[in-house]
Each structure stands twice: as structure tokens, then as C-alpha cells.
CSV table of C-alpha atoms in Angstrom, one decimal:
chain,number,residue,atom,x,y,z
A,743,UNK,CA,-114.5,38.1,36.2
A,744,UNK,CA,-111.1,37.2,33.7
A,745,UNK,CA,-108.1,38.4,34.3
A,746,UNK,CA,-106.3,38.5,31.2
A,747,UNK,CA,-103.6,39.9,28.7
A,748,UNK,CA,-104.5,40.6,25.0
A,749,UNK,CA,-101.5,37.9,24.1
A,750,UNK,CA,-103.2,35.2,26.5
A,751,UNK,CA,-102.8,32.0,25.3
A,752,UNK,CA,-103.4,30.2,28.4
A,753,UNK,CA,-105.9,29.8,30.6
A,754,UNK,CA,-106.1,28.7,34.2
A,755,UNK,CA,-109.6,28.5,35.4
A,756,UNK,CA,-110.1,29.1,39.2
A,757,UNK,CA,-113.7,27.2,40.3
A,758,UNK,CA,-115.5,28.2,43.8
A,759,UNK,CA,-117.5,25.0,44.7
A,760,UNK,CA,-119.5,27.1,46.8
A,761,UNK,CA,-122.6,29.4,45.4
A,762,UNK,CA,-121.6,32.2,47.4
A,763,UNK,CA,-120.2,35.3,44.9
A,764,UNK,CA,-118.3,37.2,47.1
A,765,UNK,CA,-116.0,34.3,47.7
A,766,UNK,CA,-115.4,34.6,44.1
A,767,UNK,CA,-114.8,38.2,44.1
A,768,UNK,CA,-112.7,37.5,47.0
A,769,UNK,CA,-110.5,34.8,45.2
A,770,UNK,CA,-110.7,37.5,42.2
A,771,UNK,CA,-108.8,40.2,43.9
A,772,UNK,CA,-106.8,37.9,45.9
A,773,UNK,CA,-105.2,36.1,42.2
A,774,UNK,CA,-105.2,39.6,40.7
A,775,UNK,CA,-100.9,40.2,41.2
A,776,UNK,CA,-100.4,36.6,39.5
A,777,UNK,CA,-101.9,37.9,36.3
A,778,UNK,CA,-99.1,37.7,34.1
A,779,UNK,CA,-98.9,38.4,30.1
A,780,UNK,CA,-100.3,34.9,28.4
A,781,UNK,CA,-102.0,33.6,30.8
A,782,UNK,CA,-105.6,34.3,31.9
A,783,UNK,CA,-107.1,33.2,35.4
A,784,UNK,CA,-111.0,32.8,35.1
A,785,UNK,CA,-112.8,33.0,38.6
A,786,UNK,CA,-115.9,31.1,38.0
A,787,UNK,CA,-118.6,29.8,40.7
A,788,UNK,CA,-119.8,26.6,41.0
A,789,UNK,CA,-123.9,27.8,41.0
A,790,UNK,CA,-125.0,24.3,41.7
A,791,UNK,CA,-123.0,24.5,45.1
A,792,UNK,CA,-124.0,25.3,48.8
A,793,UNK,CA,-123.2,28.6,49.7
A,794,UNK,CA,-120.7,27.2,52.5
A,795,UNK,CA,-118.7,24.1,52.2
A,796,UNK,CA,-118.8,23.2,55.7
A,797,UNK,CA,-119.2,19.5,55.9
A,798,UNK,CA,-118.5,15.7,54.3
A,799,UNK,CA,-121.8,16.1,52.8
A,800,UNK,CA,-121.2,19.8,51.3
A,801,UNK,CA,-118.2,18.3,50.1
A,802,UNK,CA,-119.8,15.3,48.1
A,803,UNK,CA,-122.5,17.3,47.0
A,804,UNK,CA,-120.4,19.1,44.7
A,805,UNK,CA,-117.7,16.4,43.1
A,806,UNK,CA,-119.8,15.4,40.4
A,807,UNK,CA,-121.1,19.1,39.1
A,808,UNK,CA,-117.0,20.0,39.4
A,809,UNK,CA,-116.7,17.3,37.1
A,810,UNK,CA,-119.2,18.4,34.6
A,811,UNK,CA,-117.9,21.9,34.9
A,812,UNK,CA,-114.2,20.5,34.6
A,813,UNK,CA,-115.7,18.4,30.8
A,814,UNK,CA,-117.5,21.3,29.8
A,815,UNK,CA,-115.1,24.3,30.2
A,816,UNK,CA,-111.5,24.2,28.2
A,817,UNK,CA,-108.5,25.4,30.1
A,818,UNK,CA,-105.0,24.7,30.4
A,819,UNK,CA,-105.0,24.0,34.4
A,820,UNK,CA,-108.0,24.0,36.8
A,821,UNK,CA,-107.9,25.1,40.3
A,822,UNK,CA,-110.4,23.9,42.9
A,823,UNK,CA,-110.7,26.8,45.2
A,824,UNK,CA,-112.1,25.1,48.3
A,825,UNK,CA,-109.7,23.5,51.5
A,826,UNK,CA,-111.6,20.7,51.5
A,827,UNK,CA,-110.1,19.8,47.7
A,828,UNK,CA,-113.4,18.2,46.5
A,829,UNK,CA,-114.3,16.6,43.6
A,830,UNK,CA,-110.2,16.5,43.3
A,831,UNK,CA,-109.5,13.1,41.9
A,832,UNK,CA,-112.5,12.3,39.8
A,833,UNK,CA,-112.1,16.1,38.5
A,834,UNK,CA,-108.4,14.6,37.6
A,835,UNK,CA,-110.0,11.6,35.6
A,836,UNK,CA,-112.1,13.5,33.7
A,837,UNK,CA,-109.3,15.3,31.6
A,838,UNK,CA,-105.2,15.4,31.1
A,839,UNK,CA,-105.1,18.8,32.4
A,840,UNK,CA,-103.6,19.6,35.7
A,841,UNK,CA,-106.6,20.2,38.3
A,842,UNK,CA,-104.6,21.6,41.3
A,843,UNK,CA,-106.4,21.4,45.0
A,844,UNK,CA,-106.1,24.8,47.2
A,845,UNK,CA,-105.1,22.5,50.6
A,846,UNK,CA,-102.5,20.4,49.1
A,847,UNK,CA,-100.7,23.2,47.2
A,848,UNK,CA,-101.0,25.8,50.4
A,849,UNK,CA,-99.5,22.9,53.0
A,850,UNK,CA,-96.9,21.9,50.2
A,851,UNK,CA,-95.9,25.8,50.0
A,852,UNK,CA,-96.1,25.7,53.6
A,853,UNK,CA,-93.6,23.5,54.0
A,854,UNK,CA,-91.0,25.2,51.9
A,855,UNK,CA,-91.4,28.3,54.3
A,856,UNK,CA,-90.7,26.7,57.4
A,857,UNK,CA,-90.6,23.6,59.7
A,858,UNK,CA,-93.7,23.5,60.9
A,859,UNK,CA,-97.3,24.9,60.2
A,860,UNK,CA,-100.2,25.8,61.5
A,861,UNK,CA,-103.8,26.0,59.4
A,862,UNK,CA,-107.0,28.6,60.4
A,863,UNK,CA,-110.0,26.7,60.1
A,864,UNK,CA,-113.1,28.1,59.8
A,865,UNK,CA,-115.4,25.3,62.3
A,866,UNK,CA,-114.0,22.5,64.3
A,867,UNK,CA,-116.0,20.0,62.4
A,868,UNK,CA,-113.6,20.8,59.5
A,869,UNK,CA,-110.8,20.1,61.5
A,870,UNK,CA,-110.9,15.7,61.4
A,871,UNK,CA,-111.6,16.4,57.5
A,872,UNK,CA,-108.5,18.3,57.3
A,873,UNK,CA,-106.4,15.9,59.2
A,874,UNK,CA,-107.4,13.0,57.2
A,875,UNK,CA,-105.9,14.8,54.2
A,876,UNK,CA,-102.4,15.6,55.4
A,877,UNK,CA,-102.2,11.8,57.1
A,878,UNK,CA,-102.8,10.9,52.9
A,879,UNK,CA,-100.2,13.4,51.9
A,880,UNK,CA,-98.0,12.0,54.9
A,881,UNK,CA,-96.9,15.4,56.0
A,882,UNK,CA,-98.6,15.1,59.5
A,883,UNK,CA,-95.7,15.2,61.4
A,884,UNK,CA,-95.1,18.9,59.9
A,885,UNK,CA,-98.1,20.0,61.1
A,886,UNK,CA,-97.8,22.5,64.5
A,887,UNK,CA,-101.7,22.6,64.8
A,888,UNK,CA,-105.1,23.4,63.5
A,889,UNK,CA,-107.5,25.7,65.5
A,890,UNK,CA,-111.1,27.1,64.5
A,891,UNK,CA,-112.3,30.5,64.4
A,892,UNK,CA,-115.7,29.1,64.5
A,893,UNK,CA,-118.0,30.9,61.7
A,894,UNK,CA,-119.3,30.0,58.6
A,895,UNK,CA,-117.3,30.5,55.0
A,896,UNK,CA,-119.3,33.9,54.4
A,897,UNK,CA,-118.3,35.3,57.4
A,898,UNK,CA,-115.0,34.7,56.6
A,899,UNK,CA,-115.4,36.2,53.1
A,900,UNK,CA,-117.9,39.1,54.7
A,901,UNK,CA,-117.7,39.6,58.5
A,902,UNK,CA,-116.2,42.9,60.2
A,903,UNK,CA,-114.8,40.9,63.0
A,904,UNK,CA,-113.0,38.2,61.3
A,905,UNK,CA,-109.3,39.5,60.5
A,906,UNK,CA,-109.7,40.0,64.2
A,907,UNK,CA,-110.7,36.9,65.2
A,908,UNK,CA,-107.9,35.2,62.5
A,909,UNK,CA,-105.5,37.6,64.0
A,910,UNK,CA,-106.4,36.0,67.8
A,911,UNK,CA,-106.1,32.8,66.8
A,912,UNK,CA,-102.9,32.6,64.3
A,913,UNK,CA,-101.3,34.2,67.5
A,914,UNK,CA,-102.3,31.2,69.1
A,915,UNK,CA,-100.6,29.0,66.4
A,916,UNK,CA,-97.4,30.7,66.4
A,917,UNK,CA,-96.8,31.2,70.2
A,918,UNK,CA,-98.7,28.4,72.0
A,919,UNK,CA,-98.2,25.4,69.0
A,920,UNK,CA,-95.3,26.8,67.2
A,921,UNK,CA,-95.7,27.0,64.0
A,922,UNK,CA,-93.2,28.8,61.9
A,923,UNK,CA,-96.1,29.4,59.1
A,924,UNK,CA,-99.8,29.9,59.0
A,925,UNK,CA,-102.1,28.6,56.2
A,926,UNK,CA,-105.2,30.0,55.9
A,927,UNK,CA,-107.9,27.3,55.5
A,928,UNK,CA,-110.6,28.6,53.5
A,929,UNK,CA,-110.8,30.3,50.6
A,930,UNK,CA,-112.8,33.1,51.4
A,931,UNK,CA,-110.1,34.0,53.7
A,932,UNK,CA,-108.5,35.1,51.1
A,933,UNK,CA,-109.1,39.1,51.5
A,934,UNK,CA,-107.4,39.0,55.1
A,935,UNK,CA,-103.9,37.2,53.9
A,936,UNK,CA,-101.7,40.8,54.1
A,937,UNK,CA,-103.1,41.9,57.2
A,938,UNK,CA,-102.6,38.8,58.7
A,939,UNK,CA,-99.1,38.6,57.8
A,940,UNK,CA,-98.3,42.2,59.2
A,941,UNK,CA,-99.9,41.8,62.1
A,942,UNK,CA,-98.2,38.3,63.2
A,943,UNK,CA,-95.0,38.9,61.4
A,944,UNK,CA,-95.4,35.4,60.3
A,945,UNK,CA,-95.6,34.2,57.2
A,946,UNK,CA,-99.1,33.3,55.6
A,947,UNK,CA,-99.9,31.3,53.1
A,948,UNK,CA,-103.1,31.9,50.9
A,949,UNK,CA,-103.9,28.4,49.5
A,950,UNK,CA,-105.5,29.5,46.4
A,951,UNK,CA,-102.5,32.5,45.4
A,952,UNK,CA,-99.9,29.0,46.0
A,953,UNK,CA,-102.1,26.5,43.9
A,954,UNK,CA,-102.5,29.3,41.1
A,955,UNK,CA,-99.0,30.3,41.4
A,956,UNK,CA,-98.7,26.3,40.9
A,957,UNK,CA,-100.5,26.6,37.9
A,958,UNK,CA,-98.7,29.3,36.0
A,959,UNK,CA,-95.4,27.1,36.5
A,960,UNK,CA,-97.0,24.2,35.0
A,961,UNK,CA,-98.9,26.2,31.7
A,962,UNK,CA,-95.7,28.5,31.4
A,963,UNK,CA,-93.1,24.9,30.9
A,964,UNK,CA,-95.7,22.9,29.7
């Protein structure tokens, strides 16, 4: 699906590395208040991806066909909709575009909300991947804590139960860690950000809305 304007001249192009639609219709209605006149955000999935990033191996899989996709499609910025950032850097050699990563622009909007933060993980096994990423972004110290709600990314895009479990578990993060803000650490979590932030009264960042907010301020000076 595009989002657009008939005066667009700009276009940000939103990728799901993951094969799984619904995340992208997710990510669609989740982008759809940043449309603004000149700009068009393209939600586009990666076909040649698993249909859960879940692992090292999910996340290798896909750097080189984000790559070709990054070549082959023209846009002004490109967003890599996955918490795991993959493909990031060699997506960022293959043009002079901006290609924006969901996890470092949610934990960098994070940290201009409040002290500390907290991130929702979908599995445990995410959680050392995660970690690695903020020691190279040297922001660890900021970070309040990182708990699981143990399911797989189309749960979290799909399941009944899971604004329920993120609810249980971002309650967790702000009473028993501390964290001042909660990121959400997938994007197919991207349908529950609103409830989640009424119900904890907490602030709760959606990593793709921050990295496409990102990329408007970039396209709109550039």
C-alpha cells in the first residue's frame, strides 16, 4: 500500500524484511498519521524473507536481498522495518540515500523522552542480539532492561492475547526495572503502541513511527 499526496515529490520507502503481510499492513496503518503533503511512505515486503525474523541466521538471510531491493527501488530515504536493523550497513553502501534502522532510531527517540528505557522483545534469544547493538551505539548504560513476551513476530502482529501480554510485561519494565520509557521491539508490534501507552501511562515508543518520522526530517531539509 502508498501513502501519498498528489504534490508528492518524495518518497520514503518503508521495507519489512520478513515475508509475513500483515506485518506490513500493520507498519501501514501504524505510518499512516506521518503522511504528510510531498512525501509518500511506500510499505513494501521483503518476499524473499522468512516470515519471522527471529534469529542471527533470519537476520543474515535477508541483508543481501535488502540490498538488491535497496539498488533496484528509487527513493529518497529507506527504512528497514525490522529491530534487528539487518542488512543496515551494506544497505547503506549500496546508495547515498539515508537507510534508517527501526532499533537505533526508536532507542535514540527513547532517549530524548526520558532517562532510562526499557525494550519488549518478542523471544529471549533476541535479547543478546539486542544488547550487542546498543553496546555498538554505547548507550547501554541508558538502558533500564529488556524482557520477552515469548511468541513469535506473527503473534505479535496477529495474536488476541498479545496487548495483554505487552501490557504484563511493560508493567514489569516500568515498576520492577524503571524505565521512564518503553520501546517496543518489533515491528509487528506496531498495532498495540496506543493501547500500550494508555494502559501504562508511560510513554512508548514505536520504532518504525520514530525512524520514519526520522526520515521526513531528513527528505523535508535535504
Amino acid at each position: 500500500m502508498q501513502m501519498t499526496d498528489r504534490a508528492c515529490d518524495r518518497r520514503i520507502l518503508v521495507i519489512n524484511p520478513n515475508s509475513n503481510d500483515a506485518v506490513t499492513r500493520g507498519l501501514d496503518a501504524a505510518l499512516a498519521p506521518l503522511v504528510r503533503p510531498g512525501i509518500a511512505i511506500d510499505c513494501r515486503t521483503l518476499a524473499e524473507g522468512p516470515f519471522g525474523i527471529q534469529s542471527q541466521a533470519d537476520v543474515e538471510q535477508v541483508a543481501l536481498p535488502l540490498r538488491d531491493l535497496v539498488r533496484r527501488e528509487s527513493a529518497d530515504a529507506y527504512v528497514i522495518a525490522c529491530y534487528s536493523d539487518p542488512g543496515l550497513h551494506v544497505c547503506r553502501e549500496a546508495t547515498d540515500r539515508p537507510v534508517l534502522g527501526i532499533a537505533e532510531c526508536g532507542i535514540l527517540t527513547a532517549l530524548a523522552r526520558a532517562d532510562r528505557f526499557g525494550v519488549i522483545a518478542v523471544a529471549s534469544r533476541s535479547i543478546p542480539r539486542h544488547l550487542r547493538a546498543l553496546r555498538q551505539m554505547g548507550v547501554s548504560e541508558r538502558l533500564a532492561g529488556e524482557r520477552a513476551l515469548e511468541m513469535t513476530v506473527a503473534e505479535t502482529a496477529s495474536g488476541k492475547d498479545t496487548l495483554a501480554r505487552m501490557i504484563a510485561v511493560g508493567r514489569d519494565l516500568r515498576d520492577r526495572d524503571g524505565a521512564g520509557v518503553i520501546v517496543m521491539g518489533c515491528a509487528g508490534m506496531a498495532v498495540h503502541r496506543r493501547g500500550l501507552e494508555q494502559e501504562l501511562g508511560t510513554p512508548v515508543i514505536d520504532p518504525t513511527q520514530a525512524a520514519v518520522a526520522m526520515a521526513i526530517g531528513i527528505v523535508a531539509v535535504a
